[in-house]
PDB file of C-alpha atoms in Angstrom:
ATOM      1  CA  ASP G  98      -3.613  47.106 -10.007  1.00 88.00           C
ATOM      2  CA  ASN G  99      -1.951  49.184  -7.344  1.00 89.00           C
ATOM      3  CA  ARG G 100      -3.786  47.403  -4.641  1.00 85.00           C
ATOM      4  CA  ILE G 101      -1.648  44.372  -5.307  1.00 86.00           C
ATOM      5  CA  ILE G 102       1.686  44.139  -3.517  1.00 83.00           C
ATOM      6  CA  VAL G 103       4.352  41.589  -4.566  1.00 85.00           C
ATOM      7  CA  GLN G 104       6.774  40.672  -1.887  1.00 81.00           C
ATOM      8  CA  ASP G 105       9.949  39.277  -3.276  1.00 84.00           C
ATOM      9  CA  ASP G 106      13.187  39.355  -1.150  1.00 86.00           C
ATOM     10  CA  GLY G 107      14.937  36.588  -3.177  1.00 87.00           C
ATOM     11  CA  GLN G 108      14.817  34.282  -0.259  1.00 86.00           C
ATOM     12  CA  ARG G 109      12.992  30.847   0.021  1.00 83.00           C
ATOM     13  CA  TYR G 110      11.583  30.183   3.476  1.00 82.00           C
ATOM     14  CA  GLY G 111       8.927  27.559   2.641  1.00 84.00           C
ATOM     15  CA  GLN G 112       5.242  27.975   2.782  1.00 86.00           C
ATOM     16  CA  ILE G 113       5.089  27.861   6.551  1.00 89.00           C
ATOM     17  CA  GLY G 114       7.987  30.393   6.934  1.00 90.00           C
ATOM     18  CA  ARG G 115       6.130  32.830   4.637  1.00 90.00           C
ATOM     19  CA  LEU G 116       2.749  32.324   6.441  1.00 93.00           C
ATOM     20  CA  ASN G 117       4.405  33.021   9.820  1.00 93.00           C
ATOM     21  CA  ASN G 118       5.701  36.389   8.208  1.00 91.00           C
ATOM     22  CA  PHE G 119       2.254  37.199   6.958  1.00 91.00           C
ATOM     23  CA  TYR G 120       0.654  36.500  10.295  1.00 94.00           C
ATOM     24  CA  LYS G 121       2.836  38.940  11.973  1.00 91.00           C
ATOM     25  CA  SER G 122       2.638  41.833   9.441  1.00 90.00           C
ATOM     26  CA  VAL G 123      -1.048  41.845   8.141  1.00 90.00           C
ATOM     27  CA  LYS G 124      -3.005  44.972   9.412  1.00 88.00           C
ATOM     28  CA  GLU G 125      -6.464  44.076   8.203  1.00 91.00           C
ATOM     29  CA  ASP G 126      -9.096  42.484  10.420  1.00 95.00           C
ATOM     30  CA  VAL G 127      -9.395  39.342   8.508  1.00 97.00           C
ATOM     31  CA  PHE G 128      -6.525  37.583   6.398  1.00 96.00           C
ATOM     32  CA  ILE G 129      -7.474  35.150   3.567  1.00 96.00           C
ATOM     33  CA  THR G 130      -5.076  32.765   1.820  1.00 95.00           C
ATOM     34  CA  PHE G 131      -5.485  30.822  -1.356  1.00 95.00           C
ATOM     35  CA  ASP G 132      -3.044  28.442  -2.721  1.00 91.00           C
ATOM     36  CA  ALA G 133      -1.384  29.769  -6.041  1.00 86.00           C
ATOM     37  CA  ASP G 134      -2.572  26.716  -8.114  1.00 86.00           C
ATOM     38  CA  THR G 135      -6.326  27.099  -7.211  1.00 92.00           C
ATOM     39  CA  THR G 136      -9.126  28.916  -9.035  1.00 94.00           C
ATOM     40  CA  LEU G 137     -11.972  30.565  -7.428  1.00 96.00           C
ATOM     41  CA  GLY G 138     -15.267  28.860  -8.252  1.00 95.00           C
ATOM     42  CA  ASN G 139     -17.197  32.191  -8.655  1.00 94.00           C
ATOM     43  CA  ASP G 140     -16.968  35.852  -7.826  1.00 94.00           C
ATOM     44  CA  ARG G 141     -18.781  35.374  -4.521  1.00 96.00           C
ATOM     45  CA  VAL G 142     -16.189  33.284  -2.780  1.00 97.00           C
ATOM     46  CA  VAL G 143     -14.651  36.166  -0.899  1.00 97.00           C
ATOM     47  CA  ASN G 144     -17.964  37.390   0.233  1.00 97.00           C
ATOM     48  CA  GLU G 145     -19.146  33.815   1.354  1.00 98.00           C
ATOM     49  CA  ILE G 146     -16.057  33.559   3.544  1.00 98.00           C
ATOM     50  CA  LEU G 147     -16.319  36.984   4.952  1.00 98.00           C
ATOM     51  CA  LYS G 148     -20.073  36.365   5.912  1.00 97.00           C
ATOM     52  CA  CYS G 149     -19.007  33.799   8.450  1.00 98.00           C
ATOM     53  CA  PHE G 150     -17.278  36.408  10.469  1.00 98.00           C
ATOM     54  CA  ASP G 151     -20.540  38.123  11.044  1.00 97.00           C
ATOM     55  CA  ASN G 152     -20.624  35.712  14.006  1.00 96.00           C
ATOM     56  CA  PRO G 153     -18.206  37.312  16.471  1.00 95.00           C
ATOM     57  CA  GLN G 154     -17.262  33.929  18.040  1.00 95.00           C
ATOM     58  CA  VAL G 155     -15.967  32.673  14.588  1.00 97.00           C
ATOM     59  CA  THR G 156     -12.137  33.241  14.232  1.00 98.00           C
ATOM     60  CA  LEU G 157     -11.247  30.661  11.461  1.00 98.00           C
ATOM     61  CA  VAL G 158     -13.013  29.746   8.275  1.00 98.00           C
ATOM     62  CA  GLY G 159     -12.373  27.103   5.662  1.00 98.00           C
ATOM     63  CA  GLY G 160     -13.432  27.257   2.093  1.00 97.00           C
ATOM     64  CA  ASN G 161     -14.874  24.371   0.011  1.00 97.00           C
ATOM     65  CA  ASP G 162     -11.896  22.849  -1.914  1.00 95.00           C
ATOM     66  CA  THR G 163     -13.283  20.917  -5.136  1.00 95.00           C
ATOM     67  CA  PRO G 164     -11.145  18.975  -7.551  1.00 94.00           C
ATOM     68  CA  LEU G 165     -11.465  19.779 -11.215  1.00 92.00           C
ATOM     69  CA  ALA G 166     -12.398  16.828 -13.511  1.00 87.00           C
ATOM     70  CA  GLY G 167      -9.372  14.830 -14.296  1.00 79.00           C
ATOM     71  CA  GLY G 168      -8.006  13.667 -17.661  1.00 86.00           C
ATOM     72  CA  SER G 169      -5.766  10.828 -16.758  1.00 92.00           C
ATOM     73  CA  LEU G 170      -6.910   7.666 -15.029  1.00 94.00           C
ATOM     74  CA  VAL G 171      -5.122   8.504 -11.797  1.00 93.00           C
ATOM     75  CA  SER G 172      -6.679  11.984 -11.601  1.00 93.00           C
ATOM     76  CA  ARG G 173     -10.099  10.528 -12.361  1.00 95.00           C
ATOM     77  CA  ILE G 174      -9.692   8.083  -9.548  1.00 95.00           C
ATOM     78  CA  GLY G 175      -8.531  10.945  -7.363  1.00 94.00           C
ATOM     79  CA  VAL G 176     -11.679  13.064  -8.133  1.00 95.00           C
ATOM     80  CA  ALA G 177     -13.896  10.092  -7.521  1.00 96.00           C
ATOM     81  CA  TRP G 178     -12.388   9.469  -4.146  1.00 95.00           C
ATOM     82  CA  VAL G 179     -12.494  13.163  -3.063  1.00 95.00           C
ATOM     83  CA  SER G 180     -16.210  13.072  -4.179  1.00 95.00           C
ATOM     84  CA  ALA G 181     -16.768  10.382  -1.716  1.00 96.00           C
ATOM     85  CA  TRP G 182     -14.602  12.014   0.875  1.00 96.00           C
ATOM     86  CA  TYR G 183     -16.667  15.163   0.633  1.00 96.00           C
ATOM     87  CA  GLN G 184     -19.785  13.206   1.334  1.00 96.00           C
ATOM     88  CA  MET G 185     -18.095  11.646   4.378  1.00 96.00           C
ATOM     89  CA  ARG G 186     -16.862  14.736   6.021  1.00 96.00           C
ATOM     90  CA  HIS G 187     -18.738  17.922   5.074  1.00 94.00           C
ATOM     91  CA  ARG G 188     -21.653  17.549   7.544  1.00 92.00           C
ATOM     92  CA  ILE G 189     -19.477  16.190  10.538  1.00 96.00           C
ATOM     93  CA  ASN G 190     -20.476  18.399  13.565  1.00 95.00           C
ATOM     94  CA  ASN G 191     -22.348  20.787  11.221  1.00 94.00           C
ATOM     95  CA  GLY G 192     -19.257  21.357   9.285  1.00 96.00           C
ATOM     96  CA  ASP G 193     -16.930  22.059  12.268  1.00 97.00           C
ATOM     97  CA  THR G 194     -14.307  19.437  11.540  1.00 97.00           C
ATOM     98  CA  VAL G 195     -10.548  19.610  10.868  1.00 97.00           C
ATOM     99  CA  HIS G 196     -11.316  17.956   7.417  1.00 96.00           C
ATOM    100  CA  ASN G 197     -13.118  21.066   6.290  1.00 97.00           C
ATOM    101  CA  HIS G 198     -10.257  23.354   6.874  1.00 97.00           C
ATOM    102  CA  LYS G 199      -7.815  23.270   3.974  1.00 93.00           C
ATOM    103  CA  GLY G 200      -4.984  25.662   3.398  1.00 88.00           C
ATOM    104  CA  CYS G 201      -6.010  26.122  -0.432  1.00 91.00           C
ATOM    105  CA  ALA G 202      -8.894  28.440   1.031  1.00 96.00           C
ATOM    106  CA  SER G 203      -8.541  29.537   4.517  1.00 97.00           C
ATOM    107  CA  ALA G 204      -9.365  32.852   6.428  1.00 98.00           C
ATOM    108  CA  ALA G 205      -8.889  34.004  10.042  1.00 98.00           C
ATOM    109  CA  ARG G 206      -8.986  37.023  12.240  1.00 97.00           C
ATOM    110  CA  THR G 207      -5.646  38.716  12.413  1.00 96.00           C
ATOM    111  CA  ASN G 208      -5.830  39.111  16.167  1.00 95.00           C
ATOM    112  CA  PHE G 209      -5.817  35.245  16.340  1.00 97.00           C
ATOM    113  CA  LEU G 210      -3.182  34.801  13.604  1.00 96.00           C
ATOM    114  CA  LYS G 211      -0.730  37.280  15.469  1.00 95.00           C
ATOM    115  CA  THR G 212      -0.667  34.614  18.304  1.00 95.00           C
ATOM    116  CA  ILE G 213       0.267  31.862  15.958  1.00 95.00           C
ATOM    117  CA  ASN G 214       3.849  30.742  15.033  1.00 94.00           C
ATOM    118  CA  ILE G 215       3.756  27.419  13.081  1.00 94.00           C
ATOM    119  CA  PRO G 216       6.708  25.158  13.851  1.00 92.00           C
ATOM    120  CA  PRO G 217       8.871  24.583  10.738  1.00 85.00           C
ATOM    121  CA  GLU G 218       8.386  20.781  11.293  1.00 83.00           C
ATOM    122  CA  VAL G 219       4.668  20.825  11.050  1.00 85.00           C
ATOM    123  CA  ILE G 220       3.780  20.500   7.391  1.00 81.00           C
ATOM    124  CA  ALA G 221      -0.022  20.666   7.765  1.00 90.00           C
ATOM    125  CA  ASN G 222      -0.436  24.366   8.460  1.00 92.00           C
ATOM    126  CA  ASP G 223      -4.112  24.098   8.044  1.00 94.00           C
ATOM    127  CA  ASP G 224      -4.565  21.507  10.693  1.00 96.00           C
ATOM    128  CA  PHE G 225      -2.217  23.505  13.034  1.00 96.00           C
ATOM    129  CA  LEU G 226      -4.424  26.478  12.663  1.00 97.00           C
ATOM    130  CA  TYR G 227      -7.589  24.339  13.276  1.00 98.00           C
ATOM    131  CA  PHE G 228      -6.267  22.904  16.541  1.00 97.00           C
ATOM    132  CA  SER G 229      -4.775  26.115  17.631  1.00 97.00           C
ATOM    133  CA  ASN G 230      -8.254  27.692  17.186  1.00 97.00           C
ATOM    134  CA  ILE G 231      -9.799  24.890  19.373  1.00 97.00           C
ATOM    135  CA  ALA G 232      -7.052  25.249  22.062  1.00 96.00           C
ATOM    136  CA  LYS G 233      -7.791  28.910  22.388  1.00 96.00           C
ATOM    137  CA  GLY G 234     -11.586  28.245  22.805  1.00 95.00           C
ATOM    138  CA  TYR G 235     -12.529  29.953  19.364  1.00 96.00           C
ATOM    139  CA  LYS G 236     -15.051  28.767  16.747  1.00 97.00           C
ATOM    140  CA  PHE G 237     -14.553  27.559  13.257  1.00 98.00           C
ATOM    141  CA  LYS G 238     -16.943  27.756  10.348  1.00 98.00           C
ATOM    142  CA  PHE G 239     -17.143  25.901   7.048  1.00 98.00           C
ATOM    143  CA  ALA G 240     -17.968  28.177   4.116  1.00 97.00           C
ATOM    144  CA  GLU G 241     -19.459  25.490   1.978  1.00 96.00           C
ATOM    145  CA  LYS G 242     -20.470  27.862  -0.859  1.00 96.00           C
ATOM    146  CA  ALA G 243     -16.989  29.370  -1.062  1.00 97.00           C
ATOM    147  CA  ILE G 244     -15.964  26.880  -3.713  1.00 97.00           C
ATOM    148  CA  VAL G 245     -12.222  26.787  -4.830  1.00 97.00           C
ATOM    149  CA  PHE G 246     -11.114  24.476  -7.524  1.00 96.00           C
ATOM    150  CA  TYR G 247      -7.853  22.684  -7.657  1.00 93.00           C
ATOM    151  CA  LYS G 248      -6.184  20.028  -9.711  1.00 91.00           C
ATOM    152  CA  ILE G 249      -5.367  16.418  -8.823  1.00 90.00           C
ATOM    153  CA  PRO G 250      -2.024  15.048  -9.889  1.00 89.00           C
ATOM    154  CA  THR G 251      -2.160  13.276 -13.162  1.00 88.00           C
ATOM    155  CA  ASN G 252       0.545  10.643 -12.553  1.00 89.00           C
ATOM    156  CA  PHE G 253       0.813   7.887  -9.913  1.00 87.00           C
ATOM    157  CA  ASN G 254       4.048   8.952  -8.134  1.00 86.00           C
ATOM    158  CA  GLU G 255       2.927  12.601  -7.742  1.00 86.00           C
ATOM    159  CA  TYR G 256      -0.540  11.559  -6.614  1.00 86.00           C
ATOM    160  CA  MET G 257       0.921   9.216  -3.956  1.00 85.00           C
ATOM    161  CA  THR G 258       3.496  11.889  -2.839  1.00 81.00           C
ATOM    162  CA  GLN G 259       0.877  14.601  -2.411  1.00 78.00           C
ATOM    163  CA  THR G 260      -1.851  12.541  -0.610  1.00 78.00           C
ATOM    164  CA  THR G 261       0.487  10.724   1.555  1.00 75.00           C
ATOM    165  CA  ARG G 262       1.921  14.059   2.715  1.00 71.00           C
ATOM    166  CA  PHE G 263      -1.501  14.752   4.434  1.00 70.00           C
ATOM    167  CA  ILE G 264      -1.711  11.246   6.014  1.00 71.00           C
ATOM    168  CA  SER G 265       1.738  11.426   7.549  1.00 69.00           C
ATOM    169  CA  SER G 266       1.163  14.930   9.020  1.00 81.00           C
ATOM    170  CA  HIS G 267      -1.273  13.790  11.758  1.00 87.00           C
ATOM    171  CA  GLU G 268       1.628  12.425  14.099  1.00 87.00           C
ATOM    172  CA  LYS G 269       3.373  15.695  13.902  1.00 89.00           C
ATOM    173  CA  ILE G 270       0.229  17.480  14.872  1.00 93.00           C
ATOM    174  CA  ALA G 271      -0.381  15.110  17.794  1.00 94.00           C
ATOM    175  CA  ASN G 272       3.219  15.614  18.825  1.00 92.00           C
ATOM    176  CA  HIS G 273       2.612  19.373  19.229  1.00 93.00           C
ATOM    177  CA  PHE G 274      -1.002  19.371  20.684  1.00 96.00           C
ATOM    178  CA  GLY G 275      -1.399  15.980  22.248  1.00 95.00           C
ATOM    179  CA  GLU G 276      -3.212  12.687  21.554  1.00 96.00           C
ATOM    180  CA  TRP G 277      -6.509  14.364  21.771  1.00 97.00           C
ATOM    181  CA  VAL G 278      -6.355  15.604  18.288  1.00 96.00           C
ATOM    182  CA  TYR G 279      -6.752  11.973  16.968  1.00 95.00           C
ATOM    183  CA  ASP G 280     -10.266  12.017  18.139  1.00 96.00           C
ATOM    184  CA  TYR G 281     -10.950  15.045  15.776  1.00 96.00           C
ATOM    185  CA  TYR G 282      -9.533  13.066  12.759  1.00 95.00           C
ATOM    186  CA  GLN G 283     -12.044  10.305  13.205  1.00 95.00           C
ATOM    187  CA  VAL G 284     -14.848   9.874  10.667  1.00 96.00           C
ATOM    188  CA  PRO G 285     -18.003   8.018  11.808  1.00 96.00           C
ATOM    189  CA  LEU G 286     -18.424   4.642  10.015  1.00 96.00           C
ATOM    190  CA  ILE G 287     -21.834   5.608   8.789  1.00 96.00           C
ATOM    191  CA  ASN G 288     -20.394   8.577   7.021  1.00 96.00           C
ATOM    192  CA  LYS G 289     -17.769   6.465   5.367  1.00 96.00           C
ATOM    193  CA  ILE G 290     -20.417   3.893   4.069  1.00 96.00           C
ATOM    194  CA  SER G 291     -22.713   6.615   2.813  1.00 96.00           C
ATOM    195  CA  GLY G 292     -19.960   8.535   1.027  1.00 96.00           C
ATOM    196  CA  ILE G 293     -18.579   5.379  -0.702  1.00 97.00           C
ATOM    197  CA  PHE G 294     -22.068   4.197  -1.598  1.00 97.00           C
ATOM    198  CA  THR G 295     -23.210   7.455  -2.979  1.00 96.00           C
ATOM    199  CA  THR G 296     -20.173   7.743  -5.191  1.00 96.00           C
ATOM    200  CA  PHE G 297     -20.300   4.033  -6.089  1.00 97.00           C
ATOM    201  CA  LEU G 298     -23.596   4.537  -7.692  1.00 96.00           C
ATOM    202  CA  LYS G 299     -21.992   7.083 -10.143  1.00 95.00           C
ATOM    203  CA  HIS G 300     -18.502   5.857 -10.504  1.00 96.00           C
ATOM    204  CA  PRO G 301     -18.246   2.153  -9.393  1.00 97.00           C
ATOM    205  CA  ILE G 302     -15.055   1.213 -10.948  1.00 97.00           C
ATOM    206  CA  LEU G 303     -13.241   4.466 -10.081  1.00 96.00           C
ATOM    207  CA  ILE G 304     -14.232   4.474  -6.410  1.00 97.00           C
ATOM    208  CA  MET G 305     -13.207   0.915  -6.040  1.00 97.00           C
ATOM    209  CA  LEU G 306      -9.724   1.832  -7.444  1.00 96.00           C
ATOM    210  CA  GLY G 307      -9.788   4.703  -5.100  1.00 94.00           C
ATOM    211  CA  ILE G 308     -10.239   2.470  -2.130  1.00 95.00           C
ATOM    212  CA  LEU G 309      -7.360   0.332  -3.290  1.00 94.00           C
ATOM    213  CA  LEU G 310      -5.220   3.467  -3.495  1.00 90.00           C
ATOM    214  CA  GLN G 311      -6.157   4.468   0.003  1.00 88.00           C
ATOM    215  CA  ILE G 312      -5.106   1.058   1.281  1.00 89.00           C
ATOM    216  CA  TRP G 313      -1.800   1.365  -0.644  1.00 88.00           C
ATOM    217  CA  GLN G 314      -1.126   4.775   0.640  1.00 84.00           C
ATOM    218  CA  ARG G 315      -1.190   3.523   4.261  1.00 81.00           C
ATOM    219  CA  LEU G 316       0.976   0.527   3.418  1.00 83.00           C
ATOM    220  CA  THR G 317       3.550   2.677   1.848  1.00 81.00           C
ATOM    221  CA  LYS G 318       3.358   5.917   3.739  1.00 71.00           C
ATOM    222  CA  SER G 319       6.857   5.516   5.232  1.00 69.00           C
ATOM    223  CA  TYR G 320       8.135   5.613   1.614  1.00 65.00           C
ATOM    224  CA  TYR G 321       6.112   8.312   0.004  1.00 61.00           C
ATOM    225  CA  GLY G 322       5.876  10.336   3.213  1.00 57.00           C
ATOM    226  CA  SER G 323       9.692  10.804   3.280  1.00 53.00           C
ATOM    227  CA  ASN G 324       9.411  13.120   0.338  1.00 51.00           C
ATOM    228  CA  SER G 325       7.406  15.545   2.589  1.00 50.00           C
ATOM    229  CA  GLN G 326       9.515  15.752   5.711  1.00 51.00           C
ATOM    230  CA  SER G 327      11.347  18.969   4.570  1.00 50.00           C
ATOM    231  CA  ILE G 328       9.837  22.375   4.610  1.00 47.00           C
ATOM    232  CA  PHE G 329      10.698  22.543   0.836  1.00 48.00           C
ATOM    233  CA  TRP G 330       8.703  19.582  -0.192  1.00 51.00           C
ATOM    234  CA  LYS G 331       8.791  18.091  -3.616  1.00 57.00           C
ATOM    235  CA  GLU G 332       6.898  20.187  -6.191  1.00 61.00           C
ATOM    236  CA  ILE G 333       3.846  18.383  -7.654  1.00 62.00           C
ATOM    237  CA  ARG G 334       4.319  19.689 -11.266  1.00 61.00           C
ATOM    238  CA  SER G 335       1.249  18.132 -13.010  1.00 61.00           C
ATOM    239  CA  THR G 336      -1.193  20.326 -10.794  1.00 57.00           C
ATOM    240  CA  LYS G 337       0.435  23.644 -11.995  1.00 58.00           C
ATOM    241  CA  SER G 338      -0.329  23.572 -15.749  1.00 63.00           C
TER     242      SER G 338
END
């Protein structure tokens, strides 16, 4: 398809380096990114994202990242936890929360992106865009029907490395924007209880194991998080097959 342009200069700049390059060079009104290891849930995903920009105040849009059913015990635990997590966060502030903007499915107006340069030490580019959007007084929209599937790691070490990467990124975001961002990461207790209870009814054992893993992540984040300090983080191979 001659509409597809492959950019390959033989250099490796990391995801953030490449995104910064794209932000400066894109010419279209809206720029959409999907992670390479994701699958669009249906043929309406792009349209669902673009509809959000009918509101001229909306500058940033997040798709609905949804895990595929897992085969191993670790991935099944991960899927159960993400199911609970979705129940906890998807209705916060009518969907306008940092937790609903994930890099696996993100879109923004290019006039906003051209003002952005993500620092190399900031691993969470999705969080950086969300808080940049707030800082500039713009609006975010969660495209809940724009479902994008992804795989959860199938082994324990890769699961811990990937998920701890997200936890350990909050401090770097706060160092850049200020302590106020921590308020946006908070999830109301009632949401947590509701999400866990709803998932417990379907997967009682898996969600309990998921809670234990969440606790273990926070106790060991200094160890697993150290694998994510470089812009070239360790590849999670089990999600690529």
